[in-house]
XYZ file of C-alpha atoms in Angstrom:
187
model
C -10.723 21.123 -61.988
C -9.438 19.332 -58.871
C -9.464 21.436 -55.708
C -8.168 18.808 -53.301
C -7.150 15.212 -53.052
C -8.630 12.303 -51.212
C -6.212 10.636 -48.775
C -5.551 6.956 -48.582
C -8.009 4.950 -46.518
C -7.227 4.192 -42.886
C -5.213 0.940 -42.797
C -7.962 -0.940 -40.968
C -11.700 -0.627 -41.233
C -13.377 1.282 -38.437
C -16.777 -0.121 -37.654
C -17.397 1.714 -34.398
C -15.907 5.198 -33.999
C -15.796 4.927 -30.208
C -13.500 1.882 -30.407
C -10.672 4.102 -31.670
C -10.469 6.031 -28.392
C -8.510 4.069 -25.806
C -8.319 5.160 -22.203
C -4.690 4.888 -21.089
C -4.214 4.972 -17.341
C -0.685 6.128 -16.562
C -0.059 5.722 -12.842
C 2.285 8.171 -11.121
C 4.106 5.386 -9.345
C 7.145 3.334 -10.144
C 6.697 -0.311 -11.137
C 6.395 -2.892 -8.361
C 10.164 -3.485 -8.527
C 11.674 0.035 -8.794
C 15.095 -1.229 -7.674
C 15.404 -3.386 -10.789
C 18.832 -2.996 -12.344
C 20.339 -3.925 -15.676
C 21.659 -7.467 -15.575
C 24.305 -7.291 -18.308
C 25.555 -3.715 -18.092
C 28.919 -2.535 -16.823
C 27.487 -0.427 -13.973
C 24.307 -2.242 -13.025
C 22.482 1.043 -13.702
C 18.859 1.386 -12.584
C 16.083 0.790 -15.082
C 13.606 3.239 -13.456
C 13.610 6.643 -11.751
C 11.041 9.314 -10.946
C 11.386 12.305 -13.309
C 11.251 15.972 -12.259
C 7.582 15.931 -13.259
C 6.874 13.095 -10.812
C 6.371 10.582 -13.615
C 8.174 7.218 -13.718
C 11.038 7.334 -16.203
C 12.457 4.247 -17.938
C 16.231 4.129 -18.583
C 17.422 7.234 -16.683
C 20.855 8.598 -17.616
C 23.576 10.643 -15.929
C 26.667 12.233 -17.456
C 29.475 12.650 -14.902
C 26.809 12.826 -12.183
C 24.613 15.402 -13.988
C 21.077 14.099 -14.398
C 19.841 14.013 -18.015
C 16.094 14.454 -17.590
C 13.791 12.460 -19.880
C 16.592 11.149 -22.141
C 16.026 9.783 -25.614
C 19.164 7.843 -26.541
C 20.283 6.777 -30.005
C 23.366 4.581 -30.440
C 24.895 4.080 -33.884
C 27.671 1.588 -34.555
C 29.761 1.190 -37.700
C 32.487 -1.155 -38.880
C 35.604 -0.202 -40.802
C 35.585 -2.666 -43.719
C 38.142 -2.880 -46.518
C 36.758 -4.197 -49.794
C 39.146 -5.700 -52.357
C 37.975 -6.169 -55.930
C 38.961 -9.514 -57.489
C 39.653 -9.526 -61.234
C 37.596 -12.123 -63.051
C 35.152 -12.660 -60.159
C 31.840 -11.055 -59.277
C 31.812 -9.026 -56.101
C 34.670 -8.297 -53.739
C 36.458 -9.722 -50.727
C 35.527 -7.985 -47.496
C 37.995 -7.740 -44.654
C 36.683 -6.425 -41.357
C 39.369 -4.171 -39.967
C 37.752 -2.980 -36.720
C 34.684 -1.623 -35.014
C 34.547 2.164 -35.071
C 33.517 4.276 -32.096
C 29.827 4.268 -31.203
C 28.067 7.525 -32.053
C 25.658 8.365 -29.225
C 23.010 11.077 -29.455
C 21.017 12.048 -26.389
C 18.056 14.398 -26.516
C 16.871 15.368 -23.064
C 14.254 17.807 -21.860
C 15.287 19.812 -18.833
C 12.316 20.969 -16.758
C 12.473 23.838 -14.239
C 12.023 23.060 -10.561
C 8.673 24.097 -9.049
C 8.800 27.847 -8.355
C 11.515 28.441 -10.974
C 10.852 30.032 -14.326
C 13.806 28.698 -16.302
C 16.325 25.824 -16.239
C 19.460 27.944 -16.004
C 21.499 25.832 -13.549
C 21.185 22.480 -15.417
C 22.171 24.231 -18.677
C 25.248 25.705 -16.975
C 26.198 22.251 -15.636
C 25.921 20.687 -19.110
C 27.893 23.583 -20.652
C 30.694 22.996 -18.134
C 30.742 19.289 -19.023
C 30.945 20.207 -22.707
C 33.906 22.509 -22.052
C 35.897 19.710 -20.378
C 38.443 18.313 -22.795
C 38.425 14.802 -21.413
C 36.396 11.611 -21.418
C 33.248 11.658 -19.265
C 31.269 8.844 -17.644
C 27.812 8.161 -19.089
C 25.635 5.917 -16.935
C 22.490 4.361 -18.378
C 21.322 0.753 -18.525
C 21.198 0.954 -22.340
C 24.658 2.448 -22.884
C 26.160 0.131 -20.246
C 25.697 -2.683 -22.769
C 28.020 -0.934 -25.265
C 30.535 1.107 -23.271
C 33.330 0.482 -20.783
C 32.542 1.186 -17.104
C 33.973 4.715 -16.751
C 35.417 7.561 -18.802
C 33.468 6.152 -21.719
C 32.288 9.101 -23.874
C 33.515 12.401 -25.300
C 31.030 15.160 -26.121
C 31.499 16.244 -29.741
C 28.468 18.506 -30.122
C 26.020 20.473 -27.995
C 22.763 22.020 -29.238
C 19.970 23.987 -27.555
C 17.143 24.225 -30.099
C 14.634 27.069 -30.082
C 11.783 26.363 -27.657
C 9.421 28.947 -29.215
C 8.604 30.802 -26.012
C 8.340 27.864 -23.596
C 9.616 29.252 -20.299
C 10.038 26.291 -17.953
C 11.715 23.688 -20.197
C 14.652 23.388 -22.563
C 15.584 20.574 -24.928
C 19.301 19.755 -25.000
C 20.886 17.659 -27.750
C 24.247 16.047 -26.991
C 26.373 14.308 -29.630
C 28.997 11.956 -28.244
C 31.518 9.348 -29.329
C 32.487 6.349 -27.253
C 35.977 6.379 -25.794
C 38.030 3.307 -24.991
C 40.884 3.142 -22.537
C 44.040 1.634 -24.024
C 47.255 0.817 -22.286
C 50.334 0.620 -24.510
C 53.120 -1.750 -23.568
C 56.604 -0.982 -24.792
C 58.753 -4.095 -25.143
C-alpha cells in the first residue's frame, strides 16, 4: 500500500544547505540615473518611478493621467492570415492580410495612502475611465514601442478580484485593445 509519493529530485545537487539562501539587498532608492527615458518609444516615457510604497518601480504606467500602481503589462499581437489550400500540393499558401489590434492586459495593485484604510478614490477614477466610450492614452515605456502617441487604447474589460479581507490594497485587472487613428480621404 502506497501512502504518498516521492517528488522528483531538485534539479541541481545541493551540497551545502546554507548556499541556497541568498541575501538580496533591495535599496529603497532609484537607480543612479532615475531620469532615464525610453529611447525608441512614442512618448519618451520614464523607465523608473517611486511607487506608493516608497519602492523603485520599473516601467511605470498611466492611463489618461491616472497612475497605475505596480503594473504588470502583457501585450499580445496577432496577424490575420488567409490560408489557401492548393490541390495536388502539400500545405497551403499563406497570405498575410493585416496585423490585428494588440490585446493589452494590465494588472495593477492599488495601495491606500498612509492613514487611509481603503483605495476608494483610485478605484473611482479607474471606473470613470472605463465608463468613457472613447480611446484613452496609455503611457508606459513598454507600450510606447507598440502604440501610437495618444488616444491609443480602448478599455474592453474591468475586473476587481476578491482580495480575501485585505483592507489597504486592491488588485485591478484592465483588458484593452489598441486603437489606431485613421483619416479617410474622399477623392
